[in-house]
Amino acid sequence: MTDNSCRAHCARLCTRNGLAAVLATDRGLLHWRAMRSLDDAGLAEHAVQETLLRGWRSCHDFDAGKGSVRTWLLAIERNVIIDIMRSRAVRPGDVGWDDITEVAVGGGPDFADGLVDGLLVDQLLARLPEPQRAAVTEVILRDRGYREVAADFGVPIGTVKTRVHYALRSLRQLPEVA
C-alpha cells in the first residue's frame, strides 16, 4: 500500500491515506444508500464492504475524466446492491420445519404427543393457501427435493421454493399454540 504503486489515474484506494479519506468522507453516504435500498443493516454493511473491496481491486481502472471517486464508488455500490437484491430474489431463504416448531429435547415423543403434533400440523396447514400447503407437504413433511416437486407440479423450481418460503414465514407469524 504505497503511493509508488499507483498510476496517474488511480483512485488512490490502494493507499492507506486514500482509503482513509474515502472512509472518512463517503462511508456514511454509501451506508445510507445501501440501507435505503436493502432495508437491512447487515446487508447494508456487507454492501459497503463489497463496494470498497471492488473499488480497491479496480482502483487502477478509475478515470477522473468520467467523474469523482465518490461518483465512481456510488456506481460500484449500485451494482453491488443489484447483485444482492437479485440474490435475495432467487433464494428467498432456506428454512426448515424446525424454524416454526420446537425440537423435542430428551427422549422420543410417545404416541399421544405424535397424535397431538399431527393434529396441530393439520390445523396449521389448513390456514395456508392450497399451492403453499401442497408445497410444504411435499418438501417438508414428505422430505422430497424441490426439483422433484417442481416437476410433479409442472412449475419452475423457484416457484416451489418461494411457496415453501412464504408458507413457513406465514406459519412463523401465527401466535404460539400451548
Short mmCIF file of C-alpha atoms in Angstrom, two decimals:
data_model
loop_
_atom_site.label_atom_id
_atom_site.label_comp_id
_atom_site.label_asym_id
_atom_site.label_seq_id
_atom_site.Cartn_x
_atom_site.Cartn_y
_atom_site.Cartn_z
CA MET A 1 0.00 0.00 0.00
CA THR A 2 2.35 2.67 -1.16
CA ASP A 3 1.72 5.65 -3.34
CA ASN A 4 4.53 4.48 -5.66
CA SER A 5 2.40 1.59 -6.98
CA CYS A 6 -0.41 3.90 -8.14
CA ARG A 7 -0.82 5.07 -11.68
CA ALA A 8 -1.58 8.64 -12.62
CA HIS A 9 -5.33 7.95 -12.95
CA CYS A 10 -5.62 5.72 -9.88
CA ALA A 11 -8.46 6.32 -7.38
CA ARG A 12 -5.89 6.06 -4.54
CA LEU A 13 -7.98 3.43 -2.74
CA CYS A 14 -4.90 1.22 -2.81
CA THR A 15 -3.14 3.58 -0.41
CA ARG A 16 -3.71 3.94 3.33
CA ASN A 17 -4.33 7.67 3.05
CA GLY A 18 -6.63 7.31 0.06
CA LEU A 19 -8.71 4.59 1.66
CA ALA A 20 -8.85 6.51 4.96
CA ALA A 21 -10.05 9.61 3.12
CA VAL A 22 -12.82 7.67 1.38
CA LEU A 23 -13.88 6.06 4.65
CA ALA A 24 -13.97 9.44 6.37
CA THR A 25 -15.94 11.22 3.66
CA ASP A 26 -18.02 8.66 1.80
CA ARG A 27 -18.69 5.66 4.07
CA GLY A 28 -21.75 7.29 5.62
CA LEU A 29 -23.26 8.06 2.23
CA LEU A 30 -22.55 4.54 0.97
CA HIS A 31 -24.14 3.01 4.08
CA TRP A 32 -27.18 5.30 3.89
CA ARG A 33 -27.83 4.39 0.24
CA ALA A 34 -27.40 0.68 0.93
CA MET A 35 -29.72 0.84 3.95
CA ARG A 36 -32.34 2.70 1.93
CA SER A 37 -32.22 0.11 -0.83
CA LEU A 38 -31.83 -3.10 1.19
CA ASP A 39 -33.64 -2.22 4.44
CA ASP A 40 -31.29 -4.46 6.42
CA ALA A 41 -28.35 -3.18 8.48
CA GLY A 42 -26.29 -6.34 8.00
CA LEU A 43 -26.78 -6.40 4.25
CA ALA A 44 -26.09 -2.66 4.06
CA GLU A 45 -22.77 -3.11 5.85
CA HIS A 46 -21.96 -6.04 3.54
CA ALA A 47 -22.78 -3.84 0.52
CA VAL A 48 -20.45 -1.08 1.73
CA GLN A 49 -17.62 -3.54 2.36
CA GLU A 50 -18.13 -5.19 -1.02
CA THR A 51 -18.20 -1.77 -2.69
CA LEU A 52 -14.91 -0.77 -1.09
CA LEU A 53 -13.38 -4.14 -1.92
CA ARG A 54 -14.38 -3.87 -5.57
CA GLY A 55 -13.12 -0.29 -5.64
CA TRP A 56 -9.82 -1.35 -4.12
CA ARG A 57 -9.45 -4.23 -6.61
CA SER A 58 -10.15 -1.99 -9.62
CA CYS A 59 -8.51 1.14 -8.25
CA HIS A 60 -6.26 1.40 -11.27
CA ASP A 61 -9.29 1.47 -13.62
CA PHE A 62 -10.61 4.74 -12.17
CA ASP A 63 -10.93 7.53 -14.75
CA ALA A 64 -11.12 11.02 -13.24
CA GLY A 65 -12.36 12.31 -16.59
CA LYS A 66 -15.65 10.45 -16.04
CA GLY A 67 -16.31 11.75 -12.54
CA SER A 68 -15.13 11.86 -8.95
CA VAL A 69 -14.09 8.92 -6.79
CA ARG A 70 -17.40 9.32 -4.92
CA THR A 71 -19.41 9.04 -8.16
CA TRP A 72 -17.35 6.02 -9.18
CA LEU A 73 -17.94 4.32 -5.82
CA LEU A 74 -21.67 5.08 -5.97
CA ALA A 75 -21.81 3.38 -9.36
CA ILE A 76 -19.97 0.35 -7.96
CA GLU A 77 -22.33 0.29 -4.98
CA ARG A 78 -25.34 0.40 -7.30
CA ASN A 79 -24.08 -2.79 -8.95
CA VAL A 80 -23.38 -4.42 -5.58
CA ILE A 81 -26.91 -3.62 -4.37
CA ILE A 82 -28.42 -5.01 -7.58
CA ASP A 83 -26.37 -8.20 -7.10
CA ILE A 84 -27.58 -8.56 -3.51
CA MET A 85 -31.21 -7.92 -4.45
CA ARG A 86 -31.05 -10.44 -7.28
CA SER A 87 -29.51 -13.00 -4.96
CA ARG A 88 -32.28 -12.45 -2.41
CA ALA A 89 -34.96 -12.76 -5.11
CA VAL A 90 -33.58 -16.03 -6.43
CA ARG A 91 -33.15 -17.57 -2.97
CA PRO A 92 -35.93 -16.37 -0.70
CA GLY A 93 -34.34 -18.30 2.14
CA ASP A 94 -33.59 -21.79 3.18
CA VAL A 95 -35.85 -22.61 6.08
CA GLY A 96 -36.95 -25.89 7.57
CA TRP A 97 -39.80 -27.17 9.63
CA ASP A 98 -37.67 -26.68 12.77
CA ASP A 99 -37.96 -22.93 12.23
CA ILE A 100 -41.63 -22.97 13.16
CA THR A 101 -41.82 -25.79 15.71
CA GLU A 102 -39.66 -26.59 18.69
CA VAL A 103 -37.40 -29.60 18.51
CA ALA A 104 -38.17 -32.15 21.20
CA VAL A 105 -35.48 -32.34 23.87
CA GLY A 106 -34.80 -35.59 25.70
CA GLY A 107 -36.48 -38.87 24.83
CA GLY A 108 -38.59 -39.51 21.77
CA PRO A 109 -42.24 -38.47 21.75
CA ASP A 110 -44.84 -41.01 22.79
CA PHE A 111 -47.93 -41.95 20.75
CA ALA A 112 -50.12 -39.22 22.27
CA ASP A 113 -47.54 -36.50 21.55
CA GLY A 114 -47.29 -37.68 17.96
CA LEU A 115 -51.08 -37.61 17.57
CA VAL A 116 -51.34 -34.10 19.04
CA ASP A 117 -48.46 -32.86 16.89
CA GLY A 118 -50.12 -34.33 13.81
CA LEU A 119 -53.40 -32.57 14.59
CA LEU A 120 -51.56 -29.30 15.20
CA VAL A 121 -49.72 -29.61 11.88
CA ASP A 122 -53.04 -30.27 10.11
CA GLN A 123 -54.56 -27.17 11.70
CA LEU A 124 -51.58 -25.02 10.75
CA LEU A 125 -51.50 -26.31 7.17
CA ALA A 126 -55.24 -25.67 6.81
CA ARG A 127 -54.53 -21.94 7.22
CA LEU A 128 -52.31 -21.84 4.13
CA PRO A 129 -53.40 -21.29 0.53
CA GLU A 130 -53.54 -24.58 -1.38
CA PRO A 131 -50.36 -24.05 -3.50
CA GLN A 132 -48.32 -23.27 -0.37
CA ARG A 133 -49.88 -26.14 1.60
CA ALA A 134 -49.10 -28.61 -1.20
CA ALA A 135 -45.51 -27.39 -1.49
CA VAL A 136 -44.89 -27.61 2.28
CA THR A 137 -46.49 -31.05 2.47
CA GLU A 138 -44.29 -32.43 -0.29
CA VAL A 139 -40.99 -30.68 0.52
CA ILE A 140 -41.06 -30.57 4.31
CA LEU A 141 -43.36 -33.34 5.50
CA ARG A 142 -42.59 -35.90 2.79
CA ASP A 143 -38.93 -34.80 2.54
CA ARG A 144 -38.89 -34.58 -1.24
CA GLY A 145 -36.48 -32.47 -3.25
CA TYR A 146 -37.53 -29.12 -4.71
CA ARG A 147 -36.66 -30.24 -8.23
CA GLU A 148 -38.77 -33.39 -7.95
CA VAL A 149 -41.76 -31.49 -6.52
CA ALA A 150 -41.46 -28.81 -9.19
CA ALA A 151 -41.53 -31.46 -11.92
CA ASP A 152 -44.63 -33.07 -10.37
CA PHE A 153 -46.42 -29.71 -10.06
CA GLY A 154 -45.32 -28.57 -13.52
CA VAL A 155 -43.85 -25.30 -12.20
CA PRO A 156 -40.31 -23.88 -12.02
CA ILE A 157 -38.18 -24.93 -9.05
CA GLY A 158 -38.06 -21.31 -7.88
CA THR A 159 -41.84 -21.27 -7.61
CA VAL A 160 -41.79 -24.25 -5.25
CA LYS A 161 -39.04 -22.65 -3.15
CA THR A 162 -40.98 -19.41 -2.96
CA ARG A 163 -44.18 -21.18 -1.94
CA VAL A 164 -42.39 -23.05 0.84
CA HIS A 165 -40.63 -19.88 1.99
CA TYR A 166 -43.82 -17.82 2.21
CA ALA A 167 -45.75 -20.67 3.83
CA LEU A 168 -43.16 -21.08 6.57
CA ARG A 169 -42.95 -17.32 7.03
CA SER A 170 -46.74 -17.17 7.44
CA LEU A 171 -46.70 -20.02 9.94
CA ARG A 172 -43.95 -18.33 11.96
CA GLN A 173 -46.14 -15.24 12.32
CA LEU A 174 -49.04 -17.16 13.85
CA PRO A 175 -49.49 -16.88 17.62
CA GLU A 176 -47.89 -19.69 19.60
CA VAL A 177 -50.19 -22.56 20.48
CA ALA A 178 -49.92 -24.01 24.01
#
